[in-house]
Amino acid sequence: GAVVSQHPSWVICKSGTSVKIECRSLDFQATTMFWYRQFPKQSLMLMATSNEGSKATYEQGVEKDKFLINHASLTLSTLTVTSAHPEDSSFYICSARETRQGQNQPQHFGDGTRLSIL
Amino acid sequence: SQKIEQNSEALNIQEGKTATLTCNYTNYSPAYLQWYRQDPGRGPVFLLLIRENEKEKRKERLKVTFDTTLKQSLFHITASQPADSATYLCALNTGGFKTIFGAGTRLFVKA
């Protein structure tokens, strides 16, 4: 089955540090990847849609200069949280949809990154 | 805007019984609806997708129904097992490539 690998799974760092999270589709190509943020017992909140070879599309209220997204290939997207602060602490999850015709393809998720900013 | 409502209270059932989870949406009917399972500290795992022209979809012990008149989907797990304990998320597309997720319902299956 389709596998999405996300690294690192857990990060603890000091305030002001920039943190990069990688999301890879291991056995399929993904033109589009998605980055979500999830708070405890809450829904997945879409932050941005990452498009291979072009700029990401950010959801309203998400700072694009704070959360830098790069989708340089069909199998890799990265999210960089720049100058992270304690309020950025959260569970970040990426997902990818296989590049096929039609939009009714399920999303395949990584296992998430638990980010803790001290 | 489209909203998804799932029962925020946990569902506790006895092993062997059928678990039924509800997903209601508020606006237009999506072209398709999906169900995912999420375990603590893990990413969601895709379970089933049902299209608007399908009334019912099955996969092993799982069954999903889709009623566009009621704007509701039901997710059933028959012969439930303790290993089925998890949070189940309902998701639907809002047009284009975007998908929105419900907050999920926690299921506890007691042995």
mmCIF file of C-alpha atoms in Angstrom:
data_model
loop_
_atom_site.group_PDB
_atom_site.id
_atom_site.type_symbol
_atom_site.label_atom_id
_atom_site.label_comp_id
_atom_site.label_asym_id
_atom_site.label_seq_id
_atom_site.Cartn_x
_atom_site.Cartn_y
_atom_site.Cartn_z
ATOM 1 C CA GLY A 1 0.000 0.000 0.000
ATOM 2 C CA ALA A 2 0.886 3.652 -0.286
ATOM 3 C CA VAL A 3 3.305 4.723 2.428
ATOM 4 C CA VAL A 4 4.125 8.225 3.572
ATOM 5 C CA SER A 5 7.174 8.700 5.734
ATOM 6 C CA GLN A 6 7.468 11.747 7.985
ATOM 7 C CA HIS A 7 10.578 12.772 9.900
ATOM 8 C CA PRO A 8 11.386 13.562 12.585
ATOM 9 C CA SER A 9 8.668 12.045 14.730
ATOM 10 C CA TRP A 10 9.538 14.142 17.763
ATOM 11 C CA VAL A 11 11.404 17.424 18.198
ATOM 12 C CA ILE A 12 12.186 19.402 21.306
ATOM 13 C CA CYS A 13 14.039 22.669 20.811
ATOM 14 C CA LYS A 14 14.598 26.113 22.213
ATOM 15 C CA SER A 15 12.512 29.130 21.322
ATOM 16 C CA GLY A 16 13.840 30.915 18.247
ATOM 17 C CA THR A 17 15.060 27.755 16.539
ATOM 18 C CA SER A 18 13.915 26.828 13.043
ATOM 19 C CA VAL A 19 12.701 23.276 12.582
ATOM 20 C CA LYS A 20 12.410 21.379 9.305
ATOM 21 C CA ILE A 21 9.973 18.485 8.887
ATOM 22 C CA GLU A 22 10.201 16.142 5.904
ATOM 23 C CA CYS A 23 7.368 14.274 4.243
ATOM 24 C CA ARG A 24 8.128 11.591 1.657
ATOM 25 C CA SER A 25 5.878 9.375 -0.415
ATOM 26 C CA LEU A 26 7.822 6.123 -0.574
ATOM 27 C CA ASP A 27 6.128 4.089 -3.272
ATOM 28 C CA PHE A 28 4.045 6.545 -5.252
ATOM 29 C CA GLN A 29 4.266 9.979 -6.779
ATOM 30 C CA ALA A 30 2.380 12.870 -5.237
ATOM 31 C CA THR A 31 1.842 16.096 -7.127
ATOM 32 C CA THR A 32 -0.001 17.416 -4.128
ATOM 33 C CA MET A 33 0.815 17.073 -0.458
ATOM 34 C CA PHE A 34 -0.973 18.573 2.516
ATOM 35 C CA TRP A 35 0.238 19.872 5.859
ATOM 36 C CA TYR A 36 -2.021 19.731 8.888
ATOM 37 C CA ARG A 37 -1.799 20.798 12.472
ATOM 38 C CA GLN A 38 -3.681 18.968 15.218
ATOM 39 C CA PHE A 39 -4.314 19.959 18.819
ATOM 40 C CA PRO A 40 -5.298 17.353 21.416
ATOM 41 C CA LYS A 41 -8.785 15.942 20.861
ATOM 42 C CA GLN A 42 -9.364 18.299 17.974
ATOM 43 C CA SER A 43 -9.739 17.950 14.258
ATOM 44 C CA LEU A 44 -6.960 18.115 11.717
ATOM 45 C CA MET A 45 -6.577 21.724 10.627
ATOM 46 C CA LEU A 46 -5.303 22.174 7.106
ATOM 47 C CA MET A 47 -2.426 24.619 7.048
ATOM 48 C CA ALA A 48 -1.411 24.532 3.419
ATOM 49 C CA THR A 49 -1.492 22.585 0.190
ATOM 50 C CA SER A 50 1.938 21.859 -1.207
ATOM 51 C CA ASN A 51 2.191 21.713 -4.996
ATOM 52 C CA GLU A 52 5.190 20.147 -6.725
ATOM 53 C CA GLY A 53 7.173 22.726 -8.616
ATOM 54 C CA SER A 54 5.088 25.696 -7.552
ATOM 55 C CA LYS A 55 4.212 27.780 -4.526
ATOM 56 C CA ALA A 56 2.168 26.336 -1.715
ATOM 57 C CA THR A 57 -1.380 27.466 -1.128
ATOM 58 C CA TYR A 58 -1.883 28.576 2.460
ATOM 59 C CA GLU A 59 -5.132 28.554 4.408
ATOM 60 C CA GLN A 60 -6.477 31.752 5.854
ATOM 61 C CA GLY A 61 -4.696 32.724 9.043
ATOM 62 C CA VAL A 62 -1.574 30.667 8.367
ATOM 63 C CA GLU A 63 1.570 32.790 8.092
ATOM 64 C CA LYS A 64 3.479 31.786 4.993
ATOM 65 C CA ASP A 65 6.660 33.412 6.252
ATOM 66 C CA LYS A 66 6.380 31.422 9.468
ATOM 67 C CA PHE A 67 5.642 28.067 7.899
ATOM 68 C CA LEU A 68 7.813 27.659 4.822
ATOM 69 C CA ILE A 69 6.828 24.860 2.465
ATOM 70 C CA ASN A 70 8.954 23.436 -0.298
ATOM 71 C CA HIS A 71 7.819 20.695 -2.687
ATOM 72 C CA ALA A 72 10.858 20.169 -4.868
ATOM 73 C CA SER A 73 10.043 16.698 -6.201
ATOM 74 C CA LEU A 74 7.112 14.357 -6.685
ATOM 75 C CA THR A 75 8.044 12.453 -3.541
ATOM 76 C CA LEU A 76 9.228 15.083 -1.079
ATOM 77 C CA SER A 77 7.701 18.085 0.654
ATOM 78 C CA THR A 78 9.221 19.939 3.600
ATOM 79 C CA LEU A 79 7.718 22.224 6.200
ATOM 80 C CA THR A 80 10.034 24.601 8.029
ATOM 81 C CA VAL A 81 8.768 26.298 11.158
ATOM 82 C CA THR A 82 10.902 29.414 11.318
ATOM 83 C CA SER A 83 11.890 31.040 14.603
ATOM 84 C CA ALA A 84 9.623 28.693 16.501
ATOM 85 C CA HIS A 85 7.987 29.828 19.732
ATOM 86 C CA PRO A 86 6.091 27.891 22.421
ATOM 87 C CA GLU A 87 2.753 28.643 20.762
ATOM 88 C CA ASP A 88 3.970 26.714 17.708
ATOM 89 C CA SER A 89 4.137 23.548 19.778
ATOM 90 C CA SER A 90 1.733 21.061 18.250
ATOM 91 C CA PHE A 91 1.349 17.833 16.303
ATOM 92 C CA TYR A 92 2.097 18.389 12.616
ATOM 93 C CA ILE A 93 0.951 15.801 10.078
ATOM 94 C CA CYS A 94 1.547 15.586 6.348
ATOM 95 C CA SER A 95 -0.420 13.647 3.786
ATOM 96 C CA ALA A 96 -0.131 12.870 0.116
ATOM 97 C CA ARG A 97 -2.565 11.925 -2.568
ATOM 98 C CA GLU A 98 -1.482 9.736 -5.466
ATOM 99 C CA THR A 99 -1.132 11.504 -8.781
ATOM 100 C CA ARG A 100 -3.962 10.018 -10.784
ATOM 101 C CA GLN A 101 -6.834 11.334 -12.743
ATOM 102 C CA GLY A 102 -9.771 12.367 -10.638
ATOM 103 C CA GLN A 103 -9.817 13.854 -7.193
ATOM 104 C CA ASN A 104 -11.500 11.006 -5.341
ATOM 105 C CA GLN A 105 -8.302 9.412 -4.171
ATOM 106 C CA PRO A 106 -7.794 8.925 -0.439
ATOM 107 C CA GLN A 107 -5.042 10.716 1.387
ATOM 108 C CA HIS A 108 -2.168 8.769 2.876
ATOM 109 C CA PHE A 109 -0.782 10.227 6.068
ATOM 110 C CA GLY A 110 2.590 10.289 7.722
ATOM 111 C CA ASP A 111 2.836 9.439 11.391
ATOM 112 C CA GLY A 112 3.144 13.051 12.421
ATOM 113 C CA THR A 113 5.777 15.160 14.147
ATOM 114 C CA ARG A 114 5.342 16.177 17.764
ATOM 115 C CA LEU A 115 6.975 19.615 18.070
ATOM 116 C CA SER A 116 7.703 21.010 21.533
ATOM 117 C CA ILE A 117 9.247 24.458 21.829
ATOM 118 C CA LEU A 118 10.717 25.337 25.208
ATOM 119 C CA SER B 1 -19.045 27.001 4.977
ATOM 120 C CA GLN B 2 -19.117 23.237 5.150
ATOM 121 C CA LYS B 3 -18.895 21.768 8.649
ATOM 122 C CA ILE B 4 -18.625 18.206 9.888
ATOM 123 C CA GLU B 5 -20.183 17.072 13.133
ATOM 124 C CA GLN B 6 -19.122 13.921 14.878
ATOM 125 C CA ASN B 7 -20.144 12.886 18.356
ATOM 126 C CA SER B 8 -17.444 14.245 20.623
ATOM 127 C CA GLU B 9 -18.384 11.862 23.414
ATOM 128 C CA ALA B 10 -16.547 8.574 23.489
ATOM 129 C CA LEU B 11 -18.425 5.447 22.497
ATOM 130 C CA ASN B 12 -17.985 2.498 24.849
ATOM 131 C CA ILE B 13 -19.157 -0.920 23.698
ATOM 132 C CA GLN B 14 -18.655 -4.542 24.619
ATOM 133 C CA GLU B 15 -16.510 -6.827 22.507
ATOM 134 C CA GLY B 16 -18.548 -8.627 19.867
ATOM 135 C CA LYS B 17 -21.166 -5.895 19.542
ATOM 136 C CA THR B 18 -21.617 -3.600 16.563
ATOM 137 C CA ALA B 19 -20.257 -0.082 16.911
ATOM 138 C CA THR B 20 -22.066 2.659 15.008
ATOM 139 C CA LEU B 21 -20.523 6.096 14.557
ATOM 140 C CA THR B 22 -22.278 9.087 13.051
ATOM 141 C CA CYS B 23 -21.045 11.842 10.770
ATOM 142 C CA ASN B 24 -23.266 14.770 9.874
ATOM 143 C CA TYR B 25 -22.415 17.604 7.535
ATOM 144 C CA THR B 26 -24.122 20.933 7.296
ATOM 145 C CA ASN B 27 -23.944 22.212 3.780
ATOM 146 C CA TYR B 28 -23.897 20.796 0.265
ATOM 147 C CA SER B 29 -23.431 17.087 -0.271
ATOM 148 C CA PRO B 30 -19.869 16.212 -1.221
ATOM 149 C CA ALA B 31 -19.002 14.045 -4.197
ATOM 150 C CA TYR B 32 -17.553 11.508 -1.800
ATOM 151 C CA LEU B 33 -16.962 10.943 1.869
ATOM 152 C CA GLN B 34 -14.156 9.126 3.644
ATOM 153 C CA TRP B 35 -13.531 7.453 6.982
ATOM 154 C CA TYR B 36 -10.153 7.238 8.675
ATOM 155 C CA ARG B 37 -8.842 5.638 11.829
ATOM 156 C CA GLN B 38 -6.384 7.478 14.064
ATOM 157 C CA ASP B 39 -4.483 5.968 16.979
ATOM 158 C CA PRO B 40 -2.933 8.203 19.685
ATOM 159 C CA GLY B 41 0.207 9.935 18.463
ATOM 160 C CA ARG B 42 -0.150 8.548 14.949
ATOM 161 C CA GLY B 43 -1.365 9.842 11.617
ATOM 162 C CA PRO B 44 -4.808 8.850 10.300
ATOM 163 C CA VAL B 45 -5.144 5.672 8.273
ATOM 164 C CA PHE B 46 -7.593 5.522 5.370
ATOM 165 C CA LEU B 47 -10.412 2.971 5.778
ATOM 166 C CA LEU B 48 -13.223 3.509 3.290
ATOM 167 C CA LEU B 49 -14.439 5.944 0.646
ATOM 168 C CA ILE B 50 -18.074 6.163 -0.450
ATOM 169 C CA ARG B 51 -19.364 8.194 -3.384
ATOM 170 C CA GLU B 52 -22.563 10.220 -3.404
ATOM 171 C CA ASN B 53 -24.264 7.754 -5.736
ATOM 172 C CA GLU B 54 -23.468 4.817 -3.441
ATOM 173 C CA LYS B 55 -25.778 3.978 -0.562
ATOM 174 C CA GLU B 56 -23.500 1.528 1.147
ATOM 175 C CA LYS B 57 -19.910 0.294 1.066
ATOM 176 C CA ARG B 58 -18.390 -2.692 2.858
ATOM 177 C CA LYS B 59 -14.911 -3.859 3.680
ATOM 178 C CA GLU B 60 -14.510 -6.910 5.897
ATOM 179 C CA ARG B 61 -16.150 -5.976 9.236
ATOM 180 C CA LEU B 62 -16.639 -2.350 8.214
ATOM 181 C CA LYS B 63 -19.716 -0.844 6.613
ATOM 182 C CA VAL B 64 -20.363 2.756 5.616
ATOM 183 C CA THR B 65 -23.642 4.312 4.522
ATOM 184 C CA PHE B 66 -24.177 7.683 2.871
ATOM 185 C CA ASP B 67 -27.549 9.445 2.988
ATOM 186 C CA THR B 68 -27.446 12.719 1.057
ATOM 187 C CA THR B 69 -31.029 13.549 2.096
ATOM 188 C CA LEU B 70 -30.168 13.385 5.791
ATOM 189 C CA LYS B 71 -26.659 14.740 5.108
ATOM 190 C CA GLN B 72 -25.302 11.886 7.144
ATOM 191 C CA SER B 73 -22.922 8.972 6.994
ATOM 192 C CA LEU B 74 -22.920 6.041 9.385
ATOM 193 C CA PHE B 75 -19.853 3.928 10.069
ATOM 194 C CA HIS B 76 -20.380 0.431 11.463
ATOM 195 C CA ILE B 77 -17.888 -2.042 12.885
ATOM 196 C CA THR B 78 -19.428 -5.478 13.343
ATOM 197 C CA ALA B 79 -18.115 -8.068 15.793
ATOM 198 C CA SER B 80 -15.996 -5.356 17.405
ATOM 199 C CA GLN B 81 -12.693 -6.215 19.055
ATOM 200 C CA PRO B 82 -10.547 -4.368 21.627
ATOM 201 C CA ALA B 83 -8.065 -3.726 18.787
ATOM 202 C CA ASP B 84 -10.735 -1.596 17.107
ATOM 203 C CA SER B 85 -10.392 0.966 19.902
ATOM 204 C CA ALA B 86 -9.253 4.218 18.276
ATOM 205 C CA THR B 87 -10.543 7.559 17.075
ATOM 206 C CA TYR B 88 -12.501 7.467 13.828
ATOM 207 C CA LEU B 89 -12.526 10.518 11.598
ATOM 208 C CA CYS B 90 -15.038 11.433 8.945
ATOM 209 C CA ALA B 91 -13.762 13.509 6.037
ATOM 210 C CA LEU B 92 -15.240 15.045 2.932
ATOM 211 C CA ASN B 93 -14.035 17.058 0.007
ATOM 212 C CA THR B 94 -15.044 20.667 -0.327
ATOM 213 C CA GLY B 95 -14.347 20.916 -4.021
ATOM 214 C CA GLY B 96 -11.002 20.791 -5.707
ATOM 215 C CA PHE B 97 -8.291 18.982 -3.808
ATOM 216 C CA LYS B 98 -9.232 20.168 -0.353
ATOM 217 C CA THR B 99 -10.565 17.771 2.284
ATOM 218 C CA ILE B 100 -11.925 18.724 5.685
ATOM 219 C CA PHE B 101 -12.010 16.432 8.692
ATOM 220 C CA GLY B 102 -14.340 16.037 11.625
ATOM 221 C CA ALA B 103 -12.922 16.043 15.142
ATOM 222 C CA GLY B 104 -13.506 12.307 15.362
ATOM 223 C CA THR B 105 -15.250 9.974 17.757
ATOM 224 C CA ARG B 106 -13.269 7.864 20.211
ATOM 225 C CA LEU B 107 -14.305 4.243 20.345
ATOM 226 C CA PHE B 108 -13.473 1.992 23.283
ATOM 227 C CA VAL B 109 -14.176 -1.723 22.920
ATOM 228 C CA LYS B 110 -14.095 -3.594 26.210
ATOM 229 C CA ALA B 111 -13.108 -7.239 26.406
#
